[in-house]
XYZ file of C-alpha atoms in Angstrom:
678
model
C 13.843 72.772 21.182
C 17.126 71.456 19.927
C 16.313 71.191 16.387
C 14.660 67.734 16.112
C 16.033 64.685 14.502
C 15.558 62.689 11.267
C 13.112 59.904 12.170
C 14.889 57.182 10.315
C 18.280 58.175 11.773
C 16.821 58.029 15.250
C 15.352 54.639 14.624
C 18.667 53.319 13.342
C 20.514 54.709 16.338
C 17.936 53.372 18.856
C 18.262 49.907 17.034
C 22.023 49.803 18.011
C 20.955 48.143 21.187
C 19.704 45.068 19.059
C 23.300 44.698 17.415
C 24.735 41.147 18.044
C 27.575 42.189 20.348
C 29.735 41.295 23.173
C 30.219 43.409 26.256
C 33.633 45.225 26.216
C 34.943 44.233 29.664
C 37.099 46.942 31.205
C 35.996 49.753 28.960
C 36.080 53.071 31.044
C 34.004 55.690 29.605
C 35.815 58.274 31.645
C 39.041 57.422 29.672
C 37.280 58.396 26.501
C 36.583 61.793 24.753
C 34.745 62.845 21.647
C 36.503 65.372 19.305
C 35.587 67.118 15.907
C 36.181 65.127 12.711
C 39.180 65.614 10.706
C 38.620 66.631 7.143
C 40.831 67.617 4.186
C 40.247 69.516 0.983
C 42.501 69.483 -2.057
C 42.284 69.670 -5.799
C 41.636 66.441 -7.783
C 40.649 65.149 -11.071
C 37.146 63.776 -11.010
C 34.174 63.039 -13.102
C 31.583 65.543 -11.693
C 27.955 64.635 -12.142
C 25.318 67.208 -11.758
C 22.682 65.278 -10.158
C 19.822 67.424 -11.446
C 20.947 67.456 -15.118
C 22.958 64.250 -15.189
C 25.689 66.303 -17.021
C 29.118 64.709 -16.517
C 32.315 66.905 -16.739
C 35.726 65.766 -16.091
C 37.528 68.475 -14.293
C 39.934 69.388 -11.472
C 38.129 70.755 -8.462
C 38.260 70.894 -4.611
C 37.365 67.609 -3.124
C 36.245 67.305 0.431
C 37.555 64.059 2.137
C 35.899 63.322 5.612
C 38.882 61.278 6.790
C 37.499 60.276 10.167
C 33.980 59.440 9.021
C 32.888 56.754 11.605
C 36.386 56.127 12.922
C 38.377 56.514 16.237
C 41.313 55.081 17.986
C 41.662 52.863 21.011
C 44.967 52.304 22.947
C 45.971 48.905 23.905
C 42.887 46.941 22.689
C 42.408 45.101 19.494
C 40.789 46.849 16.549
C 36.982 46.304 16.508
C 33.670 47.758 15.711
C 32.029 49.259 18.862
C 28.490 49.806 19.937
C 27.305 52.037 22.750
C 24.234 54.244 23.428
C 24.124 56.670 20.398
C 27.645 55.692 19.499
C 28.869 53.413 16.641
C 31.977 53.009 14.473
C 35.470 51.449 14.236
C 38.063 51.882 16.739
C 41.546 50.907 15.393
C 44.357 50.037 17.901
C 46.997 52.746 18.202
C 49.546 53.402 20.951
C 48.190 56.974 21.742
C 49.945 57.505 25.165
C 53.345 56.330 23.832
C 52.889 58.519 20.671
C 52.018 61.566 22.826
C 55.132 61.102 25.115
C 57.505 60.345 22.214
C 56.217 62.649 19.307
C 54.187 65.381 20.893
C 55.490 68.199 22.965
C 53.945 68.413 26.417
C 52.243 71.772 25.732
C 50.335 70.249 22.886
C 48.695 67.408 25.056
C 45.661 69.678 25.755
C 42.867 69.328 23.156
C 39.326 70.412 22.974
C 36.577 68.015 22.844
C 33.486 68.348 20.574
C 31.833 70.679 23.024
C 34.831 72.925 23.463
C 36.052 71.669 26.804
C 39.841 71.152 27.149
C 41.334 67.828 28.122
C 44.954 66.891 28.842
C 45.255 63.653 27.028
C 48.108 62.360 29.119
C 47.187 63.581 32.597
C 43.582 62.178 32.085
C 45.167 58.959 30.601
C 42.767 59.105 27.589
C 42.653 55.590 25.876
C 39.890 56.188 23.502
C 39.189 59.095 21.078
C 35.802 58.997 19.472
C 35.293 61.300 16.470
C 32.083 63.363 16.190
C 30.764 61.349 13.423
C 30.601 58.319 15.814
C 28.673 60.255 18.536
C 25.237 60.453 16.856
C 23.067 62.514 19.294
C 25.807 65.001 20.245
C 23.530 68.117 20.075
C 21.161 66.644 22.798
C 23.784 66.631 25.365
C 25.261 69.909 26.774
C 28.690 68.268 27.411
C 30.546 64.946 27.309
C 30.301 64.944 31.171
C 26.542 64.825 30.932
C 26.680 61.893 28.483
C 29.094 59.993 30.890
C 26.921 60.812 33.911
C 23.768 59.465 32.090
C 25.892 56.451 30.699
C 26.810 55.459 34.343
C 23.435 56.341 35.930
C 21.603 53.941 33.511
C 24.000 51.226 33.873
C 25.016 51.254 30.231
C 27.969 49.271 28.546
C 30.159 49.648 25.567
C 29.961 46.571 23.412
C 31.808 45.432 20.390
C 31.285 43.210 17.298
C 33.467 42.122 14.330
C 36.837 42.173 16.026
C 39.961 42.090 13.996
C 41.122 38.481 13.831
C 44.617 37.154 14.798
C 45.140 35.492 11.394
C 43.220 36.750 8.439
C 42.725 34.037 5.758
C 42.870 34.549 2.046
C 39.567 35.525 0.535
C 37.503 35.125 -2.639
C 36.570 37.689 -4.991
C 32.944 38.229 -6.421
C 31.428 38.822 -9.807
C 30.723 42.515 -9.263
C 34.337 42.972 -9.180
C 35.388 40.654 -11.948
C 32.851 41.826 -14.453
C 34.615 44.986 -14.694
C 37.679 43.453 -16.239
C 36.279 43.466 -19.711
C 39.765 43.218 -21.368
C 40.810 40.011 -19.506
C 42.164 37.441 -21.862
C 41.741 33.737 -21.708
C 45.264 32.975 -20.412
C 44.704 35.610 -17.587
C 41.308 33.949 -16.722
C 43.165 30.404 -16.684
C 45.586 31.888 -14.123
C 42.873 33.554 -12.130
C 40.739 30.386 -11.706
C 43.672 27.923 -11.263
C 43.381 27.862 -7.473
C 39.754 27.389 -7.375
C 39.969 24.575 -10.096
C 42.596 22.977 -7.891
C 40.352 23.129 -4.872
C 37.499 21.536 -6.873
C 39.814 18.882 -8.196
C 41.465 18.094 -4.787
C 38.531 18.173 -2.344
C 38.089 14.645 -0.913
C 41.465 13.280 -2.295
C 43.853 15.811 -0.905
C 43.752 16.010 2.896
C 44.982 19.523 3.459
C 42.610 20.959 0.758
C 39.655 18.959 2.198
C 40.304 19.979 5.825
C 40.610 23.625 4.784
C 37.517 23.804 2.769
C 35.458 21.928 5.425
C 36.661 24.411 8.091
C 38.343 21.575 9.979
C 41.832 23.075 9.894
C 43.718 25.158 12.410
C 42.604 28.428 10.759
C 39.093 27.926 12.231
C 39.061 28.753 15.898
C 35.286 28.090 16.294
C 34.843 24.565 14.905
C 31.518 22.829 15.043
C 31.658 19.369 16.854
C 31.884 17.556 13.439
C 34.731 19.803 12.331
C 36.560 19.239 15.528
C 35.965 15.501 15.280
C 37.295 15.365 11.712
C 40.538 17.045 12.868
C 40.906 14.452 15.690
C 39.776 11.417 14.014
C 40.019 11.838 10.064
C 38.882 8.261 9.660
C 35.429 9.759 9.890
C 35.761 10.650 6.183
C 35.007 6.906 5.472
C 31.530 7.366 6.758
C 28.785 7.916 4.034
C 27.569 10.968 5.885
C 30.935 12.711 5.720
C 31.201 11.620 2.053
C 27.794 13.294 1.346
C 29.075 16.510 2.997
C 32.059 16.260 0.613
C 29.856 15.929 -2.328
C 27.732 18.874 -1.387
C 30.714 21.017 -0.645
C 32.224 20.141 -4.050
C 28.926 21.012 -5.756
C 28.833 24.325 -3.910
C 32.517 25.094 -4.741
C 31.725 24.688 -8.497
C 28.555 26.880 -8.355
C 30.214 29.591 -6.339
C 33.263 29.583 -8.672
C 31.100 29.904 -11.812
C 29.384 32.711 -10.030
C 32.616 34.678 -9.589
C 33.644 33.557 -6.031
C 37.140 32.352 -6.892
C 40.314 32.329 -4.680
C 42.640 35.193 -4.828
C 45.635 36.337 -2.882
C 43.653 38.870 -0.898
C 42.358 39.628 2.462
C 39.308 41.531 3.732
C 40.777 44.251 5.951
C 39.187 47.160 8.025
C 39.845 50.435 6.109
C 40.992 53.422 8.247
C 42.600 56.798 7.865
C 46.017 57.313 8.835
C 45.886 58.322 12.466
C 49.133 60.264 12.489
C 47.986 63.336 10.522
C 44.716 63.224 12.424
C 46.565 63.418 15.670
C 48.923 66.108 14.465
C 45.795 68.083 13.447
C 44.207 67.448 16.798
C 47.147 68.503 18.922
C 48.476 71.416 16.869
C 45.523 72.744 15.048
C 47.463 72.714 11.759
C 44.865 72.649 8.932
C 46.899 70.451 6.553
C 49.061 68.191 8.609
C 51.821 66.121 7.146
C 50.918 62.533 6.095
C 53.504 59.855 5.560
C 51.210 58.309 3.147
C 51.117 60.450 -0.058
C 48.376 60.298 -2.667
C 48.573 56.744 -4.081
C 49.931 55.249 -0.898
C 48.530 52.835 1.657
C 49.819 51.016 4.644
C 49.153 47.504 5.799
C 51.362 45.028 7.623
C 49.434 42.158 5.804
C 51.515 42.604 2.690
C 55.201 43.253 1.873
C 56.600 46.735 1.523
C 56.327 48.506 -1.890
C 53.764 45.935 -3.067
C 51.232 47.142 -5.601
C 47.896 46.291 -4.094
C 44.401 46.447 -5.450
C 41.734 47.681 -3.170
C 37.930 46.761 -3.667
C 34.794 47.209 -1.871
C 31.346 45.718 -2.057
C 29.035 46.690 -3.604
C 31.362 47.203 -6.571
C 29.431 48.962 -9.374
C 31.382 50.917 -11.910
C 35.077 50.745 -12.653
C 36.418 50.531 -9.061
C 39.775 48.840 -8.889
C 41.950 51.282 -6.757
C 45.700 50.453 -7.308
C 47.975 51.627 -4.514
C 51.511 51.149 -3.239
C 52.011 49.693 0.108
C 54.340 52.238 1.852
C 56.043 50.505 4.819
C 59.130 51.432 6.686
C 60.361 51.234 10.311
C 58.546 54.281 11.430
C 55.187 53.445 10.087
C 55.531 49.778 11.231
C 56.042 51.148 14.778
C 52.981 53.322 14.930
C 50.495 51.678 12.519
C 51.763 48.019 12.737
C 49.707 47.144 15.795
C 46.521 46.813 13.713
C 45.835 44.830 10.478
C 43.915 47.632 8.857
C 44.465 48.993 5.532
C 45.346 52.802 6.144
C 44.731 55.280 3.442
C 46.124 58.759 2.989
C 44.418 61.882 4.080
C 45.099 63.396 0.537
C 43.853 60.549 -1.660
C 40.411 60.327 -3.277
C 40.192 56.421 -2.932
C 37.259 56.805 -0.551
C 35.440 58.518 -3.347
C 36.319 55.967 -5.910
C 35.245 52.944 -3.571
C 32.497 54.914 -1.746
C 33.627 53.767 1.763
C 33.556 55.383 5.105
C 35.514 54.242 8.096
C 32.864 53.008 10.496
C 33.727 49.337 9.961
C 33.860 49.006 6.108
C 36.205 46.262 4.825
C 38.189 46.399 1.644
C 39.274 43.394 -0.363
C 43.123 43.949 -0.633
C 44.645 41.820 -3.395
C 48.310 41.183 -4.293
C 48.449 39.420 -7.549
C 50.620 40.079 -10.478
C 48.211 38.509 -12.993
C 45.214 40.645 -11.881
C 47.357 43.796 -11.501
C 47.976 43.784 -15.342
C 44.412 43.469 -16.096
C 43.335 46.041 -13.464
C 45.798 48.672 -14.889
C 44.378 48.121 -18.272
C 40.745 48.473 -16.898
C 41.570 51.602 -14.906
C 43.502 53.469 -17.481
C 41.915 56.870 -17.765
C 39.326 56.286 -14.954
C 38.979 58.826 -12.245
C 36.529 58.968 -9.251
C 32.957 60.032 -9.596
C 31.960 63.090 -7.579
C 28.614 64.516 -6.759
C 27.092 66.392 -3.973
C 25.033 64.280 -1.685
C 22.036 65.534 0.171
C 21.997 65.781 3.996
C 19.221 64.252 6.218
C 16.829 66.938 7.611
C 15.783 67.083 11.250
C 12.242 67.414 12.545
C 9.976 66.491 15.333
C 9.319 62.847 16.023
C 5.646 62.045 15.454
C 3.774 58.786 14.504
C 3.309 60.441 11.021
C 7.096 61.194 10.362
C 8.157 57.831 11.783
C 5.609 55.928 9.526
C 6.626 57.967 6.435
C 10.415 57.369 7.061
C 9.820 53.625 7.547
C 7.638 53.373 4.549
C 10.233 55.092 2.267
C 12.930 52.887 3.748
C 11.227 49.612 2.848
C 9.795 50.682 -0.510
C 12.671 52.992 -1.862
C 15.883 51.517 -0.323
C 16.287 48.457 -2.408
C 19.510 48.852 -4.534
C 19.282 45.293 -6.013
C 17.388 46.235 -9.108
C 19.851 49.078 -10.040
C 22.767 46.883 -9.264
C 21.341 44.286 -11.593
C 21.079 46.894 -14.386
C 24.728 47.755 -13.891
C 25.511 44.189 -14.251
C 23.579 43.878 -17.495
C 25.510 46.763 -18.893
C 28.856 45.341 -17.923
C 27.994 42.048 -19.456
C 26.533 43.220 -22.738
C 28.476 43.123 -26.090
C 28.311 46.845 -26.437
C 29.296 48.550 -29.743
C 29.133 51.954 -28.082
C 31.323 51.330 -24.900
C 31.642 54.884 -24.141
C 27.933 55.529 -23.887
C 27.491 52.181 -21.952
C 30.081 53.483 -19.420
C 28.201 56.631 -19.047
C 25.171 54.693 -18.207
C 27.068 52.872 -15.576
C 28.180 56.174 -14.052
C 24.709 57.425 -13.789
C 23.259 54.139 -12.208
C 26.188 54.082 -9.770
C 25.168 57.698 -8.661
C 21.692 56.544 -8.459
C 22.516 53.653 -6.307
C 24.157 55.790 -3.821
C 21.420 58.358 -3.657
C 18.977 55.379 -3.051
C 21.089 54.057 -0.282
C 20.805 57.474 1.487
C 17.263 57.996 0.489
C 15.850 56.411 3.455
C 17.583 59.023 5.651
C 17.609 62.107 3.464
C 14.056 61.344 1.952
C 15.409 62.720 -1.386
C 15.276 60.736 -4.520
C 16.678 61.585 -7.885
C 14.479 62.417 -10.948
C 16.118 60.959 -13.973
C 16.115 63.229 -17.081
C 14.471 61.888 -20.291
C 17.686 61.790 -22.347
C 19.521 59.859 -19.607
C 16.633 57.497 -19.193
C 16.693 56.645 -22.869
C 20.290 55.942 -22.940
C 20.103 53.781 -19.794
C 17.156 51.785 -21.120
C 18.961 51.276 -24.385
C 21.779 49.528 -22.636
C 19.754 47.646 -20.017
C 16.946 46.088 -22.270
C 18.491 42.669 -22.394
C 17.998 39.948 -19.855
C 20.465 39.240 -16.952
C 23.706 37.707 -18.019
C 24.070 33.930 -18.340
C 26.367 33.346 -15.290
C 23.437 34.407 -13.120
C 22.115 30.853 -13.360
C 24.847 30.232 -10.747
C 24.927 33.666 -9.076
C 21.250 33.935 -8.505
C 19.754 30.641 -9.403
C 18.144 31.985 -12.559
C 16.664 29.573 -15.189
C 18.181 29.136 -18.743
C 16.287 27.154 -21.382
C 18.658 26.576 -24.368
C 15.891 25.011 -26.467
C 13.457 27.853 -25.686
C 15.475 30.962 -25.058
C 12.166 33.012 -24.795
C 11.348 31.191 -21.582
C 14.894 31.963 -20.105
C 15.458 34.423 -17.257
C 19.028 35.054 -18.566
C 20.797 35.797 -21.967
C 22.705 33.038 -23.820
C 26.378 32.988 -22.853
C 28.483 35.612 -24.595
C 32.107 36.665 -24.282
C 31.845 38.966 -21.301
C 34.442 38.658 -18.678
C 32.186 36.930 -16.285
C 30.686 34.502 -18.591
C 34.197 33.497 -19.863
C 35.270 32.954 -16.206
C 32.225 30.728 -15.510
C 32.932 28.686 -18.565
C 36.583 28.155 -17.191
C 35.525 26.430 -13.963
C 35.852 22.636 -14.674
C 33.787 20.324 -12.560
C 35.287 16.868 -11.922
C 34.360 13.678 -10.322
C 34.693 13.464 -6.559
C 37.612 11.267 -5.487
C 38.433 9.984 -1.920
C 41.517 9.901 0.191
C 42.923 6.353 0.175
C 45.499 7.128 2.986
C 43.046 7.259 5.635
C 42.484 4.338 7.998
C 39.329 2.291 8.512
C 36.574 3.832 10.580
C 36.021 2.233 13.994
C 32.761 3.606 15.283
C 33.548 2.626 18.862
C 36.094 5.434 18.975
C 33.061 7.815 19.051
C 31.770 6.031 22.195
C 32.561 5.710 25.876
C 32.678 2.024 25.735
C 32.690 1.671 29.579
C 29.101 3.112 29.675
C 27.326 0.405 27.751
C 24.857 0.703 24.794
C 21.930 -0.993 23.020
C 21.573 -1.812 19.399
C 17.876 -2.441 18.722
C 15.031 -0.894 16.795
C 13.030 -0.934 20.012
C 15.646 0.986 21.854
C 14.040 4.096 23.301
C 16.919 6.349 22.242
C 16.349 5.343 18.587
C 12.673 5.742 18.839
C 12.953 9.313 20.379
C 15.735 10.120 17.902
C 13.531 9.126 14.844
C 10.497 10.896 16.311
C 12.307 14.173 16.631
C 14.229 13.869 13.441
C 10.828 13.946 11.609
C 9.792 17.016 13.635
C 12.837 19.379 13.581
C 10.971 21.769 11.464
C 7.896 21.966 13.817
C 9.825 23.300 16.836
C 8.826 27.016 17.585
C 11.690 29.265 18.384
C 11.052 32.089 20.899
C 11.153 35.630 19.535
C 14.150 36.569 21.726
C 16.254 33.862 20.044
C 17.935 35.345 17.159
C 21.529 34.465 17.098
C 21.472 30.772 16.453
C 17.992 29.236 15.990
C 19.598 25.762 15.042
C 21.561 25.880 18.411
C 18.212 26.375 20.215
C 16.272 23.727 18.280
C 18.834 20.920 18.751
C 19.542 21.689 22.401
C 15.775 21.334 22.939
C 15.768 18.045 20.997
C 18.648 16.807 23.029
C 16.765 17.603 26.297
C 13.678 15.878 24.965
C 15.513 12.722 23.929
C 17.245 12.348 27.310
C 14.048 12.951 29.130
C 12.098 10.372 27.200
C 14.894 7.735 27.588
C 15.656 8.444 31.321
C 19.029 6.959 30.830
C 22.516 8.112 31.425
C 23.853 10.663 28.804
C 26.680 8.360 27.729
C 24.435 5.395 27.345
C 22.165 7.296 24.935
C 24.875 8.680 22.973
C 26.597 5.160 22.744
C 23.381 3.692 21.637
C 22.684 6.217 18.974
C 26.328 6.072 17.575
C 26.302 2.232 17.564
C 22.939 2.052 15.849
C 23.446 4.827 13.302
C 26.927 3.714 12.356
C 26.064 -0.098 12.015
C 22.399 -0.634 11.259
C 22.061 2.668 9.262
C 25.567 3.477 7.953
C 24.152 5.481 5.057
C 21.904 7.648 7.327
C 22.080 11.412 7.465
C 23.630 12.246 10.880
C 23.220 16.029 11.148
C 20.938 15.775 14.203
C 23.310 13.294 15.974
C 26.254 15.656 15.645
C 24.180 18.794 16.438
C 22.682 17.317 19.591
C 25.428 15.133 20.933
C 28.572 16.271 19.123
C 30.212 17.685 22.164
C 30.049 14.244 23.883
C 31.432 12.397 20.795
C 34.337 14.853 20.468
C 35.133 14.215 24.234
C 35.082 10.391 23.636
C 37.335 10.766 20.601
C 39.858 12.650 22.501
C 39.972 9.999 25.102
C 39.984 7.099 22.623
C 42.575 8.335 20.034
C 45.454 9.126 22.546
C 47.449 6.129 21.588
C 46.640 5.912 17.785
C 49.603 8.062 16.746
C 50.144 11.235 15.029
C 48.025 12.382 12.027
C 50.160 13.436 9.111
C 49.181 17.007 8.132
C 50.030 16.446 4.480
C 48.207 13.142 3.668
C 45.985 12.512 6.697
C 47.395 9.020 7.537
C 48.352 7.977 10.962
C 51.998 7.294 11.935
C 54.089 6.868 14.991
C 57.349 8.566 15.089
C 60.394 6.318 15.155
C 63.547 7.020 16.999
C 64.439 9.956 19.147
C 61.785 12.625 18.834
C 62.903 14.875 21.702
C 65.373 17.191 20.002
C 63.463 17.591 16.776
C 59.553 17.330 16.587
C 58.468 14.976 13.829
C 55.257 16.326 12.359
C 54.584 14.319 9.266
C 54.918 10.657 8.057
C 58.089 9.482 6.345
C 56.326 9.369 2.981
C 55.474 13.066 3.073
C 58.724 14.424 4.687
C 60.106 15.860 1.350
C 56.833 17.572 0.826
C 56.826 19.075 4.253
C 60.462 20.204 3.985
C 59.780 21.847 0.615
C 56.798 23.615 1.938
C 58.762 24.969 4.819
C 61.645 26.089 2.680
C 59.551 27.980 0.155
C 56.826 29.138 2.715
C 54.301 28.604 -0.104
C 52.238 31.691 -0.888
C 49.053 32.074 -2.941
C 50.537 34.389 -5.659
């Protein structure tokens, strides 16, 4: 009666309840409203593609920008992705009530919700504004009040996932982004891979690098037991199991770097529209409200004012390096600086170039003078692609429509093959680059139509002339660096058996060749490992092949893969498995927990020093960490530079001594220069 609904959209919205989320304590649904979406329209230069004829025309035309697509604001809470019945999207932190009182006249506090009902934002103390694109089943409710009543009657909750972090680490770029930089020179490649090559060279021998790469430093707020143990007692690096972890980590680093995952001075940030013009539009009704961020501007408090930033999003298909100026001032820091988002202008086509919406998408935001030069060369003359997308059709939910929709989603929604074709074109030594770039534009459009196809049930029909051009530029095998990126096989002696082409001079193949593996070295500053530090020595222990703890441990070590995990356990199967093994070992031994752990530690670190100890740490790591905290109290401080232990000499009350005497100059230098990644 109300128009029906697209079956796949309904399935997706119903599946929101299966999201891995945490309950949002204190969320008051009565302090939230839903309002219409804010959109802008303005003329922009684009490459317009007719999806029926595949004709591409560069022209200036009116472009619709759905600024608030999947986005809303929350007052006084950390930015996060939210999940509720029929509601999903991103809520960015914004001081709404403060802004209303300081920036908005009182007669403008009254706004209409998506059903046309008026609300006084201040008198009702509204803390959350959802935009209509976040409310997926709006037409099935007669009012927001009806939704809230049903929400409360059914005991519903608002949950969240992927909350904005307090400290956002520098990230790695990927091959899809790098392969677009066809003009990159070897000196520029050398500067790009320098940090990654340094990590490969330093892991094991350099304490700070090793701890960072193993996730055992202060950045990691959710350490595993072994990571926490290494931070308390770095002497554990002397153990053969820890050395094996270092060897595997180094091997993985080399492989990832050759696959394009190299370190850059960049961070993954939630992307959001500037909330200021949205609120001006909402409270005044002005169609084209003022935006402090002009075309070409962004705002983020994660980089300095006036920095030239490069914005990238995965999947990155065509030429998609958006170069923007970070517009910061006292006013914008006051209103936008409470969140670490990357805010974009309401009058910018960046969302078209990067094909993002604002329901939780993240952009890799990079500040790097070396890459900036290359990106400017790459993007010279490039404009956004623009094509009309189909809308999903409604309809009655029946077994037939649900089956058809699911079948199409599973059989036609895979974008991997098209993405690989784009990669082939990027990495070919093309004589006709202009035609190759045209093929990439068509394949990019086809990818986005395929992504939406499971909802719209509409799929493109490629014209014959376009099909010939695309096949002409995609007839070769995958590029050589895919032996690292996708574990493909390359046989130099028998190329016909290879899954990839021989290495050529494409950007990514040259980057892969510039990653230099080296022999693993070990930190000689660390003290000797004393396994007794891992034990509660007062609890006793037994070292014997006949020890029941060892027998049980060996038995379950051989049967880890045989333990069945219930269907309702999805978040962490390993956690379930090793907790069950721990319980089984304790039940079979019938000894005190500390005695069992002591016996396992003593045996595995003396009789079997070269053994693989993953199960020990997974089952009993919490007990070992507690023992380490008790046993290392009097061992002295750990130097954060080199990892050796030291005891501060002299008066340490007025000035905290944080490193050993040998590393003092390094520490002072790092503090003075506040070392950055660029």
